[in-house]
């Protein structure tokens, strides 16, 4: 069973930065695509950023040029660097690991941005 543990969330002022981390217990972590999702109160969960096994990245339009996703396959870690944070970035952020036939979620970490 794969376990994902997110960390790094917290309360920050508008314009501030946070770095989220996701530690994965998966064997052969390098073959998984990884994504960061978020869910704000009353809203659906949405993809924020993703990175493939090959290292290709994609971002939601709302976070382009502000957020950066990266992975360290040697450490089984995924990161989300979040800069220029806005109140609308407030949400629970989830790490997702997937490959054909398998998908795993972390428990989430809260990010709150004050205006």
GROMACS .gro file of N, CA and C in nm:
model
  345
    1UNK      N    1   0.084  -0.118   0.000
    1UNK     CA    2   0.000   0.000   0.000
    1UNK      C    3   0.089   0.125   0.000
    2UNK      N    4   0.063   0.215  -0.093
    2UNK     CA    5   0.141   0.337  -0.102
    2UNK      C    6   0.086   0.440  -0.004
    3UNK      N    7   0.173   0.505   0.068
    3UNK     CA    8   0.133   0.614   0.157
    3UNK      C    9   0.198   0.743   0.111
    4UNK      N   10   0.118   0.850   0.116
    4UNK     CA   11   0.165   0.983   0.080
    4UNK      C   12   0.143   1.074   0.201
    5UNK      N   13   0.245   1.148   0.238
    5UNK     CA   14   0.235   1.237   0.353
    5UNK      C   15   0.278   1.377   0.311
    6UNK      N   16   0.181   1.470   0.313
    6UNK     CA   17   0.209   1.608   0.279
    6UNK      C   18   0.251   1.688   0.402
    7UNK      N   19   0.328   1.790   0.379
    7UNK     CA   20   0.367   1.882   0.485
    7UNK      C   21   0.400   2.017   0.424
    8UNK      N   22   0.412   2.118   0.511
    8UNK     CA   23   0.453   2.249   0.464
    8UNK      C   24   0.342   2.352   0.456
    9UNK      N   25   0.219   2.312   0.480
    9UNK     CA   26   0.110   2.407   0.477
    9UNK      C   27   0.116   2.501   0.596
   10UNK      N   28   0.030   2.603   0.591
   10UNK     CA   29   0.025   2.697   0.702
   10UNK      C   30  -0.047   2.824   0.663
   11UNK      N   31  -0.033   2.925   0.748
   11UNK     CA   32  -0.096   3.055   0.726
   11UNK      C   33   0.010   3.153   0.678
   12UNK      N   34  -0.020   3.223   0.571
   12UNK     CA   35   0.076   3.319   0.515
   12UNK      C   36  -0.001   3.441   0.465
   13UNK      N   37   0.065   3.554   0.461
   13UNK     CA   38   0.002   3.676   0.410
   13UNK      C   39   0.006   3.680   0.258
   14UNK      N   40  -0.083   3.757   0.201
   14UNK     CA   41  -0.083   3.778   0.056
   14UNK      C   42   0.056   3.821   0.010
   15UNK      N   43   0.100   3.757  -0.098
   15UNK     CA   44   0.233   3.786  -0.152
   15UNK      C   45   0.343   3.698  -0.096
   16UNK      N   46   0.311   3.620   0.005
   16UNK     CA   47   0.409   3.533   0.067
   16UNK      C   48   0.432   3.404  -0.010
   17UNK      N   49   0.517   3.320   0.046
   17UNK     CA   50   0.553   3.194  -0.018
   17UNK      C   51   0.542   3.078   0.081
   18UNK      N   52   0.516   2.962   0.025
   18UNK     CA   53   0.518   2.837   0.100
   18UNK      C   54   0.575   2.730   0.009
   19UNK      N   55   0.635   2.629   0.071
   19UNK     CA   56   0.682   2.513  -0.004
   19UNK      C   57   0.619   2.389   0.056
   20UNK      N   58   0.537   2.323  -0.025
   20UNK     CA   59   0.474   2.198   0.018
   20UNK      C   60   0.563   2.082  -0.021
   21UNK      N   61   0.563   1.980   0.064
   21UNK     CA   62   0.639   1.858   0.037
   21UNK      C   63   0.546   1.738   0.046
   22UNK      N   64   0.576   1.637  -0.032
   22UNK     CA   65   0.499   1.512  -0.029
   22UNK      C   66   0.599   1.397  -0.027
   23UNK      N   67   0.594   1.318   0.079
   23UNK     CA   68   0.681   1.201   0.091
   23UNK      C   69   0.600   1.078   0.053
   24UNK      N   70   0.655   0.998  -0.039
   24UNK     CA   71   0.584   0.881  -0.090
   24UNK      C   72   0.658   0.754  -0.050
   25UNK      N   73   0.579   0.653  -0.012
   25UNK     CA   74   0.639   0.525   0.027
   25UNK      C   75   0.647   0.427  -0.090
   26UNK      N   76   0.608   0.474  -0.207
   26UNK     CA   77   0.596   0.384  -0.323
   26UNK      C   78   0.730   0.327  -0.367
   27UNK      N   79   0.727   0.197  -0.394
   27UNK     CA   80   0.841   0.135  -0.460
   27UNK      C   81   0.833   0.176  -0.607
   28UNK      N   82   0.947   0.195  -0.671
   28UNK     CA   83   0.950   0.241  -0.810
   28UNK      C   84   0.874   0.374  -0.825
   29UNK      N   85   0.899   0.464  -0.732
   29UNK     CA   86   0.834   0.596  -0.733
   29UNK      C   87   0.853   0.665  -0.866
   30UNK      N   88   0.967   0.642  -0.931
   30UNK     CA   89   1.000   0.716  -1.052
   30UNK      C   90   0.909   0.686  -1.169
   31UNK      N   91   0.829   0.579  -1.162
   31UNK     CA   92   0.742   0.546  -1.275
   31UNK      C   93   0.604   0.610  -1.262
   32UNK      N   94   0.580   0.677  -1.151
   32UNK     CA   95   0.450   0.738  -1.128
   32UNK      C   96   0.447   0.883  -1.176
   33UNK      N   97   0.331   0.923  -1.227
   33UNK     CA   98   0.305   1.066  -1.245
   33UNK      C   99   0.255   1.119  -1.110
   34UNK      N  100   0.288   1.243  -1.082
   34UNK     CA  101   0.251   1.302  -0.954
   34UNK      C  102   0.181   1.435  -0.978
   35UNK      N  103   0.082   1.463  -0.894
   35UNK     CA  104   0.011   1.589  -0.906
   35UNK      C  105  -0.018   1.650  -0.770
   36UNK      N  106  -0.030   1.780  -0.769
   36UNK     CA  107  -0.082   1.852  -0.653
   36UNK      C  108  -0.221   1.902  -0.690
   37UNK      N  109  -0.317   1.871  -0.606
   37UNK     CA  110  -0.454   1.917  -0.622
   37UNK      C  111  -0.489   2.003  -0.501
   38UNK      N  112  -0.597   2.079  -0.516
   38UNK     CA  113  -0.644   2.155  -0.402
   38UNK      C  114  -0.797   2.158  -0.401
   39UNK      N  115  -0.851   2.176  -0.282
   39UNK     CA  116  -0.995   2.185  -0.268
   39UNK      C  117  -1.028   2.293  -0.166
   40UNK      N  118  -1.096   2.395  -0.214
   40UNK     CA  119  -1.142   2.503  -0.128
   40UNK      C  120  -1.282   2.469  -0.077
   41UNK      N  121  -1.322   2.527   0.035
   41UNK     CA  122  -1.457   2.499   0.089
   41UNK      C  123  -1.566   2.526  -0.014
   42UNK      N  124  -1.653   2.430  -0.033
   42UNK     CA  125  -1.764   2.446  -0.125
   42UNK      C  126  -1.729   2.432  -0.271
   43UNK      N  127  -1.605   2.396  -0.300
   43UNK     CA  128  -1.561   2.384  -0.440
   43UNK      C  129  -1.511   2.243  -0.467
   44UNK      N  130  -1.505   2.210  -0.595
   44UNK     CA  131  -1.453   2.080  -0.634
   44UNK      C  132  -1.301   2.079  -0.626
   45UNK      N  133  -1.249   1.960  -0.607
   45UNK     CA  134  -1.104   1.944  -0.609
   45UNK      C  135  -1.053   1.971  -0.750
   46UNK      N  136  -0.943   2.047  -0.759
   46UNK     CA  137  -0.889   2.082  -0.890
   46UNK      C  138  -0.740   2.054  -0.896
   47UNK      N  139  -0.694   2.025  -1.016
   47UNK     CA  140  -0.551   2.004  -1.038
   47UNK      C  141  -0.480   2.139  -1.035
   48UNK      N  142  -0.374   2.146  -0.957
   48UNK     CA  143  -0.293   2.267  -0.950
   48UNK      C  144  -0.170   2.253  -1.039
   49UNK      N  145  -0.101   2.141  -1.025
   49UNK     CA  146   0.021   2.119  -1.101
   49UNK      C  147   0.047   1.969  -1.109
   50UNK      N  148   0.107   1.926  -1.219
   50UNK     CA  149   0.140   1.786  -1.235
   50UNK      C  150   0.278   1.770  -1.296
   51UNK      N  151   0.340   1.656  -1.268
   51UNK     CA  152   0.470   1.625  -1.327
   51UNK      C  153   0.470   1.477  -1.362
   52UNK      N  154   0.507   1.447  -1.485
   52UNK     CA  155   0.506   1.309  -1.532
   52UNK      C  156   0.630   1.235  -1.485
   53UNK      N  157   0.631   1.105  -1.510
   53UNK     CA  158   0.749   1.026  -1.478
   53UNK      C  159   0.871   1.077  -1.554
   54UNK      N  160   0.847   1.131  -1.670
   54UNK     CA  161   0.957   1.184  -1.751
   54UNK      C  162   0.999   1.325  -1.717
   55UNK      N  163   0.924   1.390  -1.626
   55UNK     CA  164   0.961   1.523  -1.583
   55UNK      C  165   0.886   1.637  -1.649
   56UNK      N  166   0.792   1.607  -1.738
   56UNK     CA  167   0.713   1.713  -1.800
   56UNK      C  168   0.613   1.767  -1.699
   57UNK      N  169   0.595   1.898  -1.702
   57UNK     CA  170   0.507   1.962  -1.605
   57UNK      C  171   0.389   2.031  -1.672
   58UNK      N  172   0.282   2.047  -1.597
   58UNK     CA  173   0.168   2.126  -1.642
   58UNK      C  174   0.108   2.195  -1.520
   59UNK      N  175   0.047   2.310  -1.546
   59UNK     CA  176  -0.007   2.393  -1.438
   59UNK      C  177  -0.147   2.444  -1.472
   60UNK      N  178  -0.224   2.465  -1.369
   60UNK     CA  179  -0.351   2.536  -1.388
   60UNK      C  180  -0.318   2.680  -1.425
   61UNK      N  181  -0.401   2.738  -1.508
   61UNK     CA  182  -0.376   2.876  -1.553
   61UNK      C  183  -0.365   2.971  -1.434
   62UNK      N  184  -0.440   2.944  -1.328
   62UNK     CA  185  -0.445   3.035  -1.214
   62UNK      C  186  -0.315   3.040  -1.135
   63UNK      N  187  -0.227   2.941  -1.156
   63UNK     CA  188  -0.104   2.936  -1.077
   63UNK      C  189   0.022   2.946  -1.163
   64UNK      N  190   0.005   2.951  -1.294
   64UNK     CA  191   0.122   2.961  -1.383
   64UNK      C  192   0.205   3.082  -1.347
   65UNK      N  193   0.335   3.065  -1.352
   65UNK     CA  194   0.433   3.170  -1.321
   65UNK      C  195   0.441   3.203  -1.173
   66UNK      N  196   0.362   3.133  -1.090
   66UNK     CA  197   0.371   3.154  -0.945
   66UNK      C  198   0.411   3.027  -0.871
   67UNK      N  199   0.365   2.912  -0.921
   67UNK     CA  200   0.391   2.784  -0.856
   67UNK      C  201   0.487   2.702  -0.941
   68UNK      N  202   0.568   2.621  -0.874
   68UNK     CA  203   0.659   2.531  -0.944
   68UNK      C  204   0.655   2.394  -0.878
   69UNK      N  205   0.628   2.291  -0.959
   69UNK     CA  206   0.629   2.154  -0.910
   69UNK      C  207   0.763   2.090  -0.947
   70UNK      N  208   0.813   2.008  -0.855
   70UNK     CA  209   0.937   1.937  -0.883
   70UNK      C  210   0.935   1.803  -0.809
   71UNK      N  211   1.023   1.714  -0.850
   71UNK     CA  212   1.031   1.583  -0.785
   71UNK      C  213   1.177   1.543  -0.767
   72UNK      N  214   1.201   1.466  -0.662
   72UNK     CA  215   1.333   1.410  -0.636
   72UNK      C  216   1.313   1.259  -0.626
   73UNK      N  217   1.339   1.189  -0.734
   73UNK     CA  218   1.314   1.045  -0.736
   73UNK      C  219   1.405   0.968  -0.640
   74UNK      N  220   1.522   1.021  -0.613
   74UNK     CA  221   1.613   0.954  -0.521
   74UNK      C  222   1.560   0.954  -0.378
   75UNK      N  223   1.478   1.055  -0.346
   75UNK     CA  224   1.424   1.068  -0.211
   75UNK      C  225   1.275   1.036  -0.203
   76UNK      N  226   1.215   0.999  -0.316
   76UNK     CA  227   1.069   0.974  -0.321
   76UNK      C  228   0.991   1.096  -0.270
   77UNK      N  229   1.030   1.213  -0.319
   77UNK     CA  230   0.969   1.336  -0.273
   77UNK      C  231   0.916   1.417  -0.391
   78UNK      N  232   0.807   1.489  -0.365
   78UNK     CA  233   0.751   1.584  -0.460
   78UNK      C  234   0.733   1.716  -0.386
   79UNK      N  235   0.757   1.825  -0.456
   79UNK     CA  236   0.749   1.957  -0.394
   79UNK      C  237   0.659   2.048  -0.476
   80UNK      N  238   0.603   2.145  -0.407
   80UNK     CA  239   0.528   2.251  -0.475
   80UNK      C  240   0.573   2.383  -0.413
   81UNK      N  241   0.650   2.458  -0.487
   81UNK     CA  242   0.692   2.591  -0.443
   81UNK      C  243   0.585   2.690  -0.485
   82UNK      N  244   0.531   2.760  -0.388
   82UNK     CA  245   0.421   2.853  -0.414
   82UNK      C  246   0.466   2.994  -0.377
   83UNK      N  247   0.472   3.079  -0.476
   83UNK     CA  248   0.511   3.219  -0.457
   83UNK      C  249   0.395   3.312  -0.488
   84UNK      N  250   0.407   3.434  -0.444
   84UNK     CA  251   0.305   3.537  -0.472
   84UNK      C  252   0.166   3.486  -0.439
   85UNK      N  253   0.152   3.428  -0.323
   85UNK     CA  254   0.025   3.367  -0.285
   85UNK      C  255  -0.086   3.471  -0.272
   86UNK      N  256  -0.205   3.425  -0.308
   86UNK     CA  257  -0.324   3.509  -0.306
   86UNK      C  258  -0.430   3.446  -0.216
   87UNK      N  259  -0.524   3.524  -0.166
   87UNK     CA  260  -0.630   3.465  -0.083
   87UNK      C  261  -0.705   3.352  -0.153
   88UNK      N  262  -0.719   3.362  -0.283
   88UNK     CA  263  -0.790   3.256  -0.357
   88UNK      C  264  -0.711   3.126  -0.367
   89UNK      N  265  -0.587   3.125  -0.321
   89UNK     CA  266  -0.510   3.002  -0.315
   89UNK      C  267  -0.541   2.923  -0.188
   90UNK      N  268  -0.619   2.981  -0.099
   90UNK     CA  269  -0.656   2.912   0.025
   90UNK      C  270  -0.734   2.785  -0.005
   91UNK      N  271  -0.685   2.673   0.047
   91UNK     CA  272  -0.746   2.543   0.021
   91UNK      C  273  -0.669   2.436   0.097
   92UNK      N  274  -0.723   2.316   0.095
   92UNK     CA  275  -0.647   2.199   0.137
   92UNK      C  276  -0.577   2.145   0.013
   93UNK      N  277  -0.448   2.124   0.023
   93UNK     CA  278  -0.368   2.076  -0.089
   93UNK      C  279  -0.336   1.928  -0.071
   94UNK      N  280  -0.359   1.853  -0.178
   94UNK     CA  281  -0.341   1.708  -0.174
   94UNK      C  282  -0.236   1.665  -0.276
   95UNK      N  283  -0.158   1.568  -0.236
   95UNK     CA  284  -0.062   1.504  -0.325
   95UNK      C  285  -0.128   1.380  -0.386
   96UNK      N  286  -0.104   1.358  -0.514
   96UNK     CA  287  -0.164   1.245  -0.586
   96UNK      C  288  -0.056   1.173  -0.664
   97UNK      N  289  -0.059   1.042  -0.656
   97UNK     CA  290   0.037   0.957  -0.726
   97UNK      C  291  -0.043   0.863  -0.815
   98UNK      N  292  -0.004   0.849  -0.940
   98UNK     CA  293  -0.084   0.762  -1.024
   98UNK      C  294  -0.002   0.702  -1.137
   99UNK      N  295  -0.048   0.586  -1.180
   99UNK     CA  296  -0.001   0.522  -1.301
   99UNK      C  297  -0.117   0.435  -1.347
  100UNK      N  298  -0.118   0.385  -1.468
  100UNK     CA  299  -0.233   0.306  -1.514
  100UNK      C  300  -0.269   0.195  -1.417
  101UNK      N  301  -0.393   0.199  -1.367
  101UNK     CA  302  -0.440   0.097  -1.277
  101UNK      C  303  -0.422   0.127  -1.131
  102UNK      N  304  -0.353   0.235  -1.097
  102UNK     CA  305  -0.329   0.268  -0.956
  102UNK      C  306  -0.335   0.418  -0.935
  103UNK      N  307  -0.393   0.457  -0.822
  103UNK     CA  308  -0.397   0.598  -0.786
  103UNK      C  309  -0.401   0.609  -0.634
  104UNK      N  310  -0.324   0.704  -0.581
  104UNK     CA  311  -0.315   0.720  -0.437
  104UNK      C  312  -0.322   0.868  -0.401
  105UNK      N  313  -0.378   0.894  -0.281
  105UNK     CA  314  -0.394   1.031  -0.232
  105UNK      C  315  -0.333   1.044  -0.093
  106UNK      N  316  -0.282   1.161  -0.065
  106UNK     CA  317  -0.241   1.193   0.070
  106UNK      C  318  -0.358   1.248   0.150
  107UNK      N  319  -0.331   1.282   0.275
  107UNK     CA  320  -0.439   1.329   0.363
  107UNK      C  321  -0.463   1.478   0.351
  108UNK      N  322  -0.373   1.548   0.285
  108UNK     CA  323  -0.391   1.690   0.262
  108UNK      C  324  -0.321   1.777   0.365
  109UNK      N  325  -0.288   1.898   0.322
  109UNK     CA  326  -0.228   1.997   0.411
  109UNK      C  327  -0.296   2.131   0.383
  110UNK      N  328  -0.331   2.202   0.489
  110UNK     CA  329  -0.408   2.325   0.476
  110UNK      C  330  -0.316   2.443   0.444
  111UNK      N  331  -0.357   2.519   0.346
  111UNK     CA  332  -0.290   2.645   0.313
  111UNK      C  333  -0.392   2.756   0.327
  112UNK      N  334  -0.359   2.857   0.404
  112UNK     CA  335  -0.448   2.971   0.423
  112UNK      C  336  -0.370   3.099   0.394
  113UNK      N  337  -0.425   3.182   0.308
  113UNK     CA  338  -0.360   3.307   0.269
  113UNK      C  339  -0.448   3.422   0.315
  114UNK      N  340  -0.395   3.505   0.401
  114UNK     CA  341  -0.471   3.617   0.454
  114UNK      C  342  -0.451   3.742   0.369
  115UNK      N  343  -0.556   3.821   0.361
  115UNK     CA  344  -0.550   3.943   0.278
  115UNK      C  345  -0.502   4.062   0.359
   0.00000   0.00000   0.00000
